[in-house]
Amino acid sequence: MNIAIVTGASSGLGAGYVRELDQGKLIKEKLDEIWVIARREDRLCALGKEVQTPLRILPLDLRKNESLGILQALLSSLHPDVRFLINAAGYGKIGSWKDISLEDASGMIDLNCRAAVCMTQTVLPFMKKGARIMEICSTAAFQPFPYLGIYSASKSFLLHYSRALGRELKKSGISVTAVCPYWVKDTGFIPTARKETTGGNTIRSFPLASVTDRVVRWSMIDAALRRPVSTPGLVCSAHRLMSVLPDGLKMDLWELIRRI
C-alpha cells in the first residue's frame, strides 16, 4: 500500500499539500491513501469530502508523546510504503520575550522542532528509494528575527536538521526538501501569531505576502527535482541570497521592515 503522510493537514499549507497530492499534477505517484494528521478532526473530515484519494483521518496532537505511539503502532501493523512525508504542522507567536507565554514558548519548540524530528524518525523505516520528505520551515530560518525570535530559531533548527538528514539519506535515494516560504496570507498563521499576545502588532504589516497555492506548487516542483531547499517565491529567494550578510545587518534591516 502506497501512502503519503501529511501533518498539519486541517488547514493552510498542510491542506494544500493534500489537495496537490490528490490531484497528482506535479508529482505522478499512485497513492492508495493519504494519512492526514491534525488536532481538528472535523476539518480533516471536511477535507476528505474534497478529494478523491481516500484519507485516513488521524486526529492527533503531535506535541503529545502518545500520538507518536499511535502512529508507530499503525505503521507497524499495516507496513505501508510511505512515498511522501510532509511535516507541515507548526505555529509561531509574534512579540517580545515578555509577550510570549511559557506555554507558547515551549509549544513552538515542541511542535516545530521535536514533533517534526520525531515524526521523521518514526516514518523513515517505512520509506524506500524514491520517497520524498518535505519539512516545512520558513524564510525566518535564514536569520535571527527579533519579535519572532523563538519561531525563527525553531525553523533554523528544522532547516539545518533537514539539510543534514538529506545528506545522510543521499545514498538511499530518499530526498529531503526544506521548504522556506515567506509570509503566506491566506492561512491561519498570521492571525494565530498575533492572537492573544500583547506584542502582536510589533510586526505591523506583511507586504508582498504569498498565497497557499503558489507556495504548494512551487515547493512541490522543487521536491520533484529533489532540491534540498525550496524558497517558493521571489522574496524568500532573495532573502536566502542575503543570508551571507552579517546577522547584525540583517536584523537592522528587519527593524525597518517590521515598522512598515
PDB file of C-alpha atoms in Angstrom:
ATOM      1  CA  MET A   1       0.000   0.000   0.000  1.00  0.00           C
ATOM      2  CA  ASN A   2       1.479   3.323  -1.137  1.00  0.00           C
ATOM      3  CA  ILE A   3       0.653   6.256   1.116  1.00  0.00           C
ATOM      4  CA  ALA A   4       1.543   9.852   1.884  1.00  0.00           C
ATOM      5  CA  ILE A   5       1.541  11.293   5.399  1.00  0.00           C
ATOM      6  CA  VAL A   6       0.790  14.991   5.913  1.00  0.00           C
ATOM      7  CA  THR A   7       0.840  16.716   9.309  1.00  0.00           C
ATOM      8  CA  GLY A   8      -0.928  20.000   9.952  1.00  0.00           C
ATOM      9  CA  ALA A   9      -3.407  18.843   7.311  1.00  0.00           C
ATOM     10  CA  SER A  10      -6.532  20.508   8.708  1.00  0.00           C
ATOM     11  CA  SER A  11      -5.826  23.878   7.074  1.00  0.00           C
ATOM     12  CA  GLY A  12      -3.288  26.127   5.350  1.00  0.00           C
ATOM     13  CA  LEU A  13      -0.265  24.618   3.644  1.00  0.00           C
ATOM     14  CA  GLY A  14      -0.956  21.147   5.031  1.00  0.00           C
ATOM     15  CA  ALA A  15      -4.398  21.008   3.424  1.00  0.00           C
ATOM     16  CA  GLY A  16      -2.931  22.495   0.251  1.00  0.00           C
ATOM     17  CA  TYR A  17      -0.399  19.677   0.006  1.00  0.00           C
ATOM     18  CA  VAL A  18      -3.143  17.088   0.485  1.00  0.00           C
ATOM     19  CA  ARG A  19      -5.097  18.570  -2.419  1.00  0.00           C
ATOM     20  CA  GLU A  20      -1.997  18.629  -4.620  1.00  0.00           C
ATOM     21  CA  LEU A  21      -1.091  15.021  -3.787  1.00  0.00           C
ATOM     22  CA  ASP A  22      -4.655  14.006  -4.582  1.00  0.00           C
ATOM     23  CA  GLN A  23      -4.547  15.699  -7.980  1.00  0.00           C
ATOM     24  CA  GLY A  24      -1.045  14.433  -8.743  1.00  0.00           C
ATOM     25  CA  LYS A  25      -0.351  17.200 -11.229  1.00  0.00           C
ATOM     26  CA  LEU A  26       3.263  17.881 -10.283  1.00  0.00           C
ATOM     27  CA  ILE A  27       4.498  14.554  -8.939  1.00  0.00           C
ATOM     28  CA  LYS A  28       2.995  11.454 -10.509  1.00  0.00           C
ATOM     29  CA  GLU A  29       2.719   8.902  -7.737  1.00  0.00           C
ATOM     30  CA  LYS A  30      -0.099   6.407  -7.301  1.00  0.00           C
ATOM     31  CA  LEU A  31      -1.313   6.725  -3.726  1.00  0.00           C
ATOM     32  CA  ASP A  32      -3.738   4.290  -2.139  1.00  0.00           C
ATOM     33  CA  GLU A  33      -4.279   6.544   0.871  1.00  0.00           C
ATOM     34  CA  ILE A  34      -3.214   9.853   2.327  1.00  0.00           C
ATOM     35  CA  TRP A  35      -2.829   9.814   6.100  1.00  0.00           C
ATOM     36  CA  VAL A  36      -3.768  13.221   7.452  1.00  0.00           C
ATOM     37  CA  ILE A  37      -2.754  14.332  10.937  1.00  0.00           C
ATOM     38  CA  ALA A  38      -4.061  17.328  12.884  1.00  0.00           C
ATOM     39  CA  ARG A  39      -5.958  18.057  16.084  1.00  0.00           C
ATOM     40  CA  ARG A  40      -9.190  19.212  14.400  1.00  0.00           C
ATOM     41  CA  GLU A  41     -10.971  16.055  13.261  1.00  0.00           C
ATOM     42  CA  ASP A  42     -13.931  17.941  11.781  1.00  0.00           C
ATOM     43  CA  ARG A  43     -11.691  19.821   9.366  1.00  0.00           C
ATOM     44  CA  LEU A  44      -9.903  16.649   8.331  1.00  0.00           C
ATOM     45  CA  CYS A  45     -13.264  15.030   7.607  1.00  0.00           C
ATOM     46  CA  ALA A  46     -14.334  18.064   5.569  1.00  0.00           C
ATOM     47  CA  LEU A  47     -11.096  17.837   3.577  1.00  0.00           C
ATOM     48  CA  GLY A  48     -11.858  14.192   2.859  1.00  0.00           C
ATOM     49  CA  LYS A  49     -15.012  15.266   1.018  1.00  0.00           C
ATOM     50  CA  GLU A  50     -12.952  17.475  -1.331  1.00  0.00           C
ATOM     51  CA  VAL A  51     -10.525  14.843  -2.588  1.00  0.00           C
ATOM     52  CA  GLN A  52     -10.728  11.556  -4.467  1.00  0.00           C
ATOM     53  CA  THR A  53      -7.885   9.747  -2.720  1.00  0.00           C
ATOM     54  CA  PRO A  54      -9.067   8.022   0.475  1.00  0.00           C
ATOM     55  CA  LEU A  55      -7.921   9.833   3.609  1.00  0.00           C
ATOM     56  CA  ARG A  56      -7.056   8.051   6.823  1.00  0.00           C
ATOM     57  CA  ILE A  57      -8.113  10.545   9.479  1.00  0.00           C
ATOM     58  CA  LEU A  58      -5.704  10.699  12.437  1.00  0.00           C
ATOM     59  CA  PRO A  59      -6.836  13.403  14.912  1.00  0.00           C
ATOM     60  CA  LEU A  60      -3.595  13.588  16.886  1.00  0.00           C
ATOM     61  CA  ASP A  61      -1.785  16.317  18.809  1.00  0.00           C
ATOM     62  CA  LEU A  62       1.859  15.810  17.889  1.00  0.00           C
ATOM     63  CA  ARG A  63       3.010  17.645  20.997  1.00  0.00           C
ATOM     64  CA  LYS A  64       1.892  14.587  22.980  1.00  0.00           C
ATOM     65  CA  ASN A  65       4.165  11.543  23.070  1.00  0.00           C
ATOM     66  CA  GLU A  66       1.229   9.142  22.931  1.00  0.00           C
ATOM     67  CA  SER A  67       0.279  10.475  19.481  1.00  0.00           C
ATOM     68  CA  LEU A  68       3.552   9.267  18.014  1.00  0.00           C
ATOM     69  CA  GLY A  69       2.976   5.920  19.701  1.00  0.00           C
ATOM     70  CA  ILE A  70      -0.399   5.599  17.961  1.00  0.00           C
ATOM     71  CA  LEU A  71       1.185   6.370  14.591  1.00  0.00           C
ATOM     72  CA  GLN A  72       4.052   3.944  15.222  1.00  0.00           C
ATOM     73  CA  ALA A  73       1.620   1.148  16.068  1.00  0.00           C
ATOM     74  CA  LEU A  74      -0.429   1.794  12.943  1.00  0.00           C
ATOM     75  CA  LEU A  75       2.640   1.814  10.689  1.00  0.00           C
ATOM     76  CA  SER A  76       3.941  -1.384  12.274  1.00  0.00           C
ATOM     77  CA  SER A  77       0.563  -3.062  11.823  1.00  0.00           C
ATOM     78  CA  LEU A  78      -0.010  -2.126   8.169  1.00  0.00           C
ATOM     79  CA  HIS A  79       3.586  -1.823   6.867  1.00  0.00           C
ATOM     80  CA  PRO A  80       2.739   0.753   4.175  1.00  0.00           C
ATOM     81  CA  ASP A  81       5.225   2.110   1.652  1.00  0.00           C
ATOM     82  CA  VAL A  82       5.384   5.801   2.591  1.00  0.00           C
ATOM     83  CA  ARG A  83       6.090   7.733  -0.604  1.00  0.00           C
ATOM     84  CA  PHE A  84       5.738  11.208   0.931  1.00  0.00           C
ATOM     85  CA  LEU A  85       6.150  12.631   4.406  1.00  0.00           C
ATOM     86  CA  ILE A  86       5.182  16.297   4.609  1.00  0.00           C
ATOM     87  CA  ASN A  87       5.678  17.859   8.034  1.00  0.00           C
ATOM     88  CA  ALA A  88       3.522  20.973   7.812  1.00  0.00           C
ATOM     89  CA  ALA A  89       2.420  21.177  11.459  1.00  0.00           C
ATOM     90  CA  GLY A  90       3.752  24.238  13.239  1.00  0.00           C
ATOM     91  CA  TYR A  91       2.931  27.656  14.617  1.00  0.00           C
ATOM     92  CA  GLY A  92       4.510  30.919  15.709  1.00  0.00           C
ATOM     93  CA  LYS A  93       3.858  33.821  18.053  1.00  0.00           C
ATOM     94  CA  ILE A  94       4.757  37.473  17.486  1.00  0.00           C
ATOM     95  CA  GLY A  95       6.046  39.659  20.301  1.00  0.00           C
ATOM     96  CA  SER A  96       8.998  40.329  22.563  1.00  0.00           C
ATOM     97  CA  TRP A  97      10.191  37.712  25.049  1.00  0.00           C
ATOM     98  CA  LYS A  98       7.912  39.127  27.746  1.00  0.00           C
ATOM     99  CA  ASP A  99       4.853  38.929  25.466  1.00  0.00           C
ATOM    100  CA  ILE A 100       5.218  35.196  24.843  1.00  0.00           C
ATOM    101  CA  SER A 101       3.812  32.851  27.471  1.00  0.00           C
ATOM    102  CA  LEU A 102       5.893  29.945  28.703  1.00  0.00           C
ATOM    103  CA  GLU A 103       3.252  27.614  27.248  1.00  0.00           C
ATOM    104  CA  ASP A 104       3.641  29.123  23.780  1.00  0.00           C
ATOM    105  CA  ALA A 105       7.424  29.242  24.026  1.00  0.00           C
ATOM    106  CA  SER A 106       7.633  25.529  24.798  1.00  0.00           C
ATOM    107  CA  GLY A 107       4.770  24.760  22.395  1.00  0.00           C
ATOM    108  CA  MET A 108       6.590  26.264  19.422  1.00  0.00           C
ATOM    109  CA  ILE A 109       9.716  24.272  20.189  1.00  0.00           C
ATOM    110  CA  ASP A 110       7.708  21.090  20.752  1.00  0.00           C
ATOM    111  CA  LEU A 111       5.702  21.292  17.541  1.00  0.00           C
ATOM    112  CA  ASN A 112       8.165  22.983  15.180  1.00  0.00           C
ATOM    113  CA  CYS A 113      11.240  21.015  16.277  1.00  0.00           C
ATOM    114  CA  ARG A 114      10.649  17.953  18.412  1.00  0.00           C
ATOM    115  CA  ALA A 115       7.457  16.769  16.700  1.00  0.00           C
ATOM    116  CA  ALA A 116       8.906  17.206  13.208  1.00  0.00           C
ATOM    117  CA  VAL A 117      12.033  15.235  14.104  1.00  0.00           C
ATOM    118  CA  CYS A 118      10.101  12.501  15.920  1.00  0.00           C
ATOM    119  CA  MET A 119       7.656  12.190  13.014  1.00  0.00           C
ATOM    120  CA  THR A 120      10.541  11.831  10.593  1.00  0.00           C
ATOM    121  CA  GLN A 121      12.343   9.274  12.774  1.00  0.00           C
ATOM    122  CA  THR A 122       9.106   7.291  13.167  1.00  0.00           C
ATOM    123  CA  VAL A 123       8.211   7.228   9.470  1.00  0.00           C
ATOM    124  CA  LEU A 124      11.653   6.772   7.855  1.00  0.00           C
ATOM    125  CA  PRO A 125      11.835   2.995   8.424  1.00  0.00           C
ATOM    126  CA  PHE A 126       8.744   2.720   6.199  1.00  0.00           C
ATOM    127  CA  MET A 127      10.224   4.735   3.302  1.00  0.00           C
ATOM    128  CA  LYS A 128      12.080   3.288   0.320  1.00  0.00           C
ATOM    129  CA  LYS A 129      14.133   4.522  -2.594  1.00  0.00           C
ATOM    130  CA  GLY A 130      12.370   7.337  -4.462  1.00  0.00           C
ATOM    131  CA  ALA A 131      10.399   8.556  -1.440  1.00  0.00           C
ATOM    132  CA  ARG A 132      10.355  12.245  -0.535  1.00  0.00           C
ATOM    133  CA  ILE A 133      10.366  14.138   2.746  1.00  0.00           C
ATOM    134  CA  MET A 134       9.291  17.778   2.890  1.00  0.00           C
ATOM    135  CA  GLU A 135       9.984  19.666   6.111  1.00  0.00           C
ATOM    136  CA  ILE A 136       8.045  22.947   6.128  1.00  0.00           C
ATOM    137  CA  CYS A 137      10.449  25.529   7.503  1.00  0.00           C
ATOM    138  CA  SER A 138      10.280  29.275   6.799  1.00  0.00           C
ATOM    139  CA  THR A 139      12.300  32.115   5.371  1.00  0.00           C
ATOM    140  CA  ALA A 140      12.609  33.057   9.045  1.00  0.00           C
ATOM    141  CA  ALA A 141      15.165  30.222   9.235  1.00  0.00           C
ATOM    142  CA  PHE A 142      17.730  32.352   7.385  1.00  0.00           C
ATOM    143  CA  GLN A 143      18.383  34.851  10.202  1.00  0.00           C
ATOM    144  CA  PRO A 144      17.534  35.828  13.788  1.00  0.00           C
ATOM    145  CA  PHE A 145      14.217  37.705  13.906  1.00  0.00           C
ATOM    146  CA  PRO A 146      13.608  39.933  16.947  1.00  0.00           C
ATOM    147  CA  TYR A 147       9.930  39.766  17.996  1.00  0.00           C
ATOM    148  CA  LEU A 148       9.661  36.445  16.194  1.00  0.00           C
ATOM    149  CA  GLY A 149      12.695  35.003  17.932  1.00  0.00           C
ATOM    150  CA  ILE A 150      11.575  31.575  19.145  1.00  0.00           C
ATOM    151  CA  TYR A 151       9.760  30.788  15.915  1.00  0.00           C
ATOM    152  CA  SER A 152      12.687  31.793  13.700  1.00  0.00           C
ATOM    153  CA  ALA A 153      15.113  29.832  15.875  1.00  0.00           C
ATOM    154  CA  SER A 154      12.882  26.744  15.693  1.00  0.00           C
ATOM    155  CA  LYS A 155      12.742  26.967  11.907  1.00  0.00           C
ATOM    156  CA  SER A 156      16.503  27.447  11.690  1.00  0.00           C
ATOM    157  CA  PHE A 157      16.826  24.210  13.658  1.00  0.00           C
ATOM    158  CA  LEU A 158      14.481  22.426  11.253  1.00  0.00           C
ATOM    159  CA  LEU A 159      16.332  23.767   8.210  1.00  0.00           C
ATOM    160  CA  HIS A 160      19.694  22.535   9.470  1.00  0.00           C
ATOM    161  CA  TYR A 161      18.234  19.192  10.512  1.00  0.00           C
ATOM    162  CA  SER A 162      16.703  18.791   7.045  1.00  0.00           C
ATOM    163  CA  ARG A 163      19.954  19.605   5.257  1.00  0.00           C
ATOM    164  CA  ALA A 164      21.945  17.171   7.387  1.00  0.00           C
ATOM    165  CA  LEU A 165      19.337  14.407   7.072  1.00  0.00           C
ATOM    166  CA  GLY A 166      19.211  14.868   3.313  1.00  0.00           C
ATOM    167  CA  ARG A 167      22.944  14.279   3.097  1.00  0.00           C
ATOM    168  CA  GLU A 168      22.662  11.167   5.286  1.00  0.00           C
ATOM    169  CA  LEU A 169      19.902   9.749   3.087  1.00  0.00           C
ATOM    170  CA  LYS A 170      21.500  10.601  -0.260  1.00  0.00           C
ATOM    171  CA  LYS A 171      22.704   7.063  -0.985  1.00  0.00           C
ATOM    172  CA  SER A 172      19.335   5.589  -0.024  1.00  0.00           C
ATOM    173  CA  GLY A 173      17.525   7.538  -2.744  1.00  0.00           C
ATOM    174  CA  ILE A 174      15.210   9.279  -0.256  1.00  0.00           C
ATOM    175  CA  SER A 175      15.227  13.050  -0.738  1.00  0.00           C
ATOM    176  CA  VAL A 176      14.648  15.737   1.877  1.00  0.00           C
ATOM    177  CA  THR A 177      13.453  19.212   0.887  1.00  0.00           C
ATOM    178  CA  ALA A 178      13.369  22.050   3.416  1.00  0.00           C
ATOM    179  CA  VAL A 179      10.576  24.397   2.308  1.00  0.00           C
ATOM    180  CA  CYS A 180      11.207  28.018   3.337  1.00  0.00           C
ATOM    181  CA  PRO A 181       8.283  30.262   2.317  1.00  0.00           C
ATOM    182  CA  TYR A 182       7.780  33.951   3.080  1.00  0.00           C
ATOM    183  CA  TRP A 183       4.578  35.106   4.816  1.00  0.00           C
ATOM    184  CA  VAL A 184       1.522  33.257   3.488  1.00  0.00           C
ATOM    185  CA  LYS A 185      -1.508  35.496   3.799  1.00  0.00           C
ATOM    186  CA  ASP A 186      -4.373  33.045   3.211  1.00  0.00           C
ATOM    187  CA  THR A 187      -3.593  30.641   6.058  1.00  0.00           C
ATOM    188  CA  GLY A 188      -4.258  30.942   9.775  1.00  0.00           C
ATOM    189  CA  PHE A 189      -0.586  31.522  10.579  1.00  0.00           C
ATOM    190  CA  ILE A 190      -0.619  35.331  10.819  1.00  0.00           C
ATOM    191  CA  PRO A 191      -3.856  35.589  12.875  1.00  0.00           C
ATOM    192  CA  THR A 192      -2.606  32.846  15.200  1.00  0.00           C
ATOM    193  CA  ALA A 193       0.779  34.537  15.549  1.00  0.00           C
ATOM    194  CA  ARG A 194      -0.902  37.776  16.589  1.00  0.00           C
ATOM    195  CA  LYS A 195      -3.705  36.317  18.705  1.00  0.00           C
ATOM    196  CA  GLU A 196      -3.626  36.693  22.468  1.00  0.00           C
ATOM    197  CA  THR A 197      -0.192  38.345  22.597  1.00  0.00           C
ATOM    198  CA  THR A 198       0.207  41.956  23.709  1.00  0.00           C
ATOM    199  CA  GLY A 199       3.069  42.289  21.235  1.00  0.00           C
ATOM    200  CA  GLY A 200       1.085  41.101  18.235  1.00  0.00           C
ATOM    201  CA  ASN A 201       1.452  44.455  16.497  1.00  0.00           C
ATOM    202  CA  THR A 202       5.234  44.676  16.771  1.00  0.00           C
ATOM    203  CA  ILE A 203       5.133  43.487  13.153  1.00  0.00           C
ATOM    204  CA  ARG A 204       2.780  45.998  11.613  1.00  0.00           C
ATOM    205  CA  SER A 205       2.170  44.569   8.148  1.00  0.00           C
ATOM    206  CA  PHE A 206       3.112  41.704   5.879  1.00  0.00           C
ATOM    207  CA  PRO A 207       3.944  43.234   2.480  1.00  0.00           C
ATOM    208  CA  LEU A 208       4.285  41.025  -0.609  1.00  0.00           C
ATOM    209  CA  ALA A 209       2.884  38.007   1.233  1.00  0.00           C
ATOM    210  CA  SER A 210       2.354  34.892  -0.876  1.00  0.00           C
ATOM    211  CA  VAL A 211      -0.651  32.529  -1.123  1.00  0.00           C
ATOM    212  CA  THR A 212      -1.011  28.840  -0.359  1.00  0.00           C
ATOM    213  CA  ASP A 213      -1.471  27.505  -3.896  1.00  0.00           C
ATOM    214  CA  ARG A 214       1.657  29.264  -5.164  1.00  0.00           C
ATOM    215  CA  VAL A 215       3.792  28.003  -2.275  1.00  0.00           C
ATOM    216  CA  VAL A 216       2.489  24.446  -2.657  1.00  0.00           C
ATOM    217  CA  ARG A 217       3.024  24.298  -6.423  1.00  0.00           C
ATOM    218  CA  TRP A 218       6.483  25.849  -6.342  1.00  0.00           C
ATOM    219  CA  SER A 219       7.720  23.679  -3.479  1.00  0.00           C
ATOM    220  CA  MET A 220       6.288  20.502  -4.997  1.00  0.00           C
ATOM    221  CA  ILE A 221       8.248  21.217  -8.167  1.00  0.00           C
ATOM    222  CA  ASP A 222      11.378  21.614  -6.053  1.00  0.00           C
ATOM    223  CA  ALA A 223      10.585  18.326  -4.288  1.00  0.00           C
ATOM    224  CA  ALA A 224      10.056  16.649  -7.664  1.00  0.00           C
ATOM    225  CA  LEU A 225      13.540  17.848  -8.623  1.00  0.00           C
ATOM    226  CA  ARG A 226      14.820  16.646  -5.225  1.00  0.00           C
ATOM    227  CA  ARG A 227      16.233  20.031  -4.309  1.00  0.00           C
ATOM    228  CA  PRO A 228      17.483  20.254  -0.713  1.00  0.00           C
ATOM    229  CA  VAL A 229      15.978  23.717  -0.133  1.00  0.00           C
ATOM    230  CA  SER A 230      12.886  25.290  -1.661  1.00  0.00           C
ATOM    231  CA  THR A 231      12.323  29.039  -1.491  1.00  0.00           C
ATOM    232  CA  PRO A 232       8.879  29.215  -3.129  1.00  0.00           C
ATOM    233  CA  GLY A 233       8.726  32.892  -4.070  1.00  0.00           C
ATOM    234  CA  LEU A 234      10.830  35.863  -5.071  1.00  0.00           C
ATOM    235  CA  VAL A 235      11.006  37.419  -1.603  1.00  0.00           C
ATOM    236  CA  CYS A 236      12.188  34.266   0.170  1.00  0.00           C
ATOM    237  CA  SER A 237      14.616  33.525  -2.676  1.00  0.00           C
ATOM    238  CA  ALA A 238      16.124  36.987  -2.273  1.00  0.00           C
ATOM    239  CA  HIS A 239      16.219  36.526   1.485  1.00  0.00           C
ATOM    240  CA  ARG A 240      18.130  33.289   1.073  1.00  0.00           C
ATOM    241  CA  LEU A 241      20.729  35.086  -1.039  1.00  0.00           C
ATOM    242  CA  MET A 242      21.015  37.745   1.668  1.00  0.00           C
ATOM    243  CA  SER A 243      21.786  35.118   4.285  1.00  0.00           C
ATOM    244  CA  VAL A 244      25.503  35.688   3.569  1.00  0.00           C
ATOM    245  CA  LEU A 245      25.225  39.156   5.179  1.00  0.00           C
ATOM    246  CA  PRO A 246      26.155  39.608   8.851  1.00  0.00           C
ATOM    247  CA  ASP A 247      23.301  38.831  11.230  1.00  0.00           C
ATOM    248  CA  GLY A 248      23.539  42.285  12.785  1.00  0.00           C
ATOM    249  CA  LEU A 249      22.949  43.975   9.433  1.00  0.00           C
ATOM    250  CA  LYS A 250      20.036  41.685   8.605  1.00  0.00           C
ATOM    251  CA  MET A 251      18.413  42.453  11.951  1.00  0.00           C
ATOM    252  CA  ASP A 252      18.888  46.197  11.345  1.00  0.00           C
ATOM    253  CA  LEU A 253      17.060  45.832   8.018  1.00  0.00           C
ATOM    254  CA  TRP A 254      14.334  43.822   9.743  1.00  0.00           C
ATOM    255  CA  GLU A 255      13.813  46.625  12.270  1.00  0.00           C
ATOM    256  CA  LEU A 256      12.925  48.919   9.358  1.00  0.00           C
ATOM    257  CA  ILE A 257      10.721  46.400   7.546  1.00  0.00           C
ATOM    258  CA  ARG A 258       8.656  45.380  10.576  1.00  0.00           C
ATOM    259  CA  ARG A 259       7.588  49.008  11.110  1.00  0.00           C
ATOM    260  CA  ILE A 260       6.219  49.484   7.588  1.00  0.00           C
TER     261      ILE A 260
END
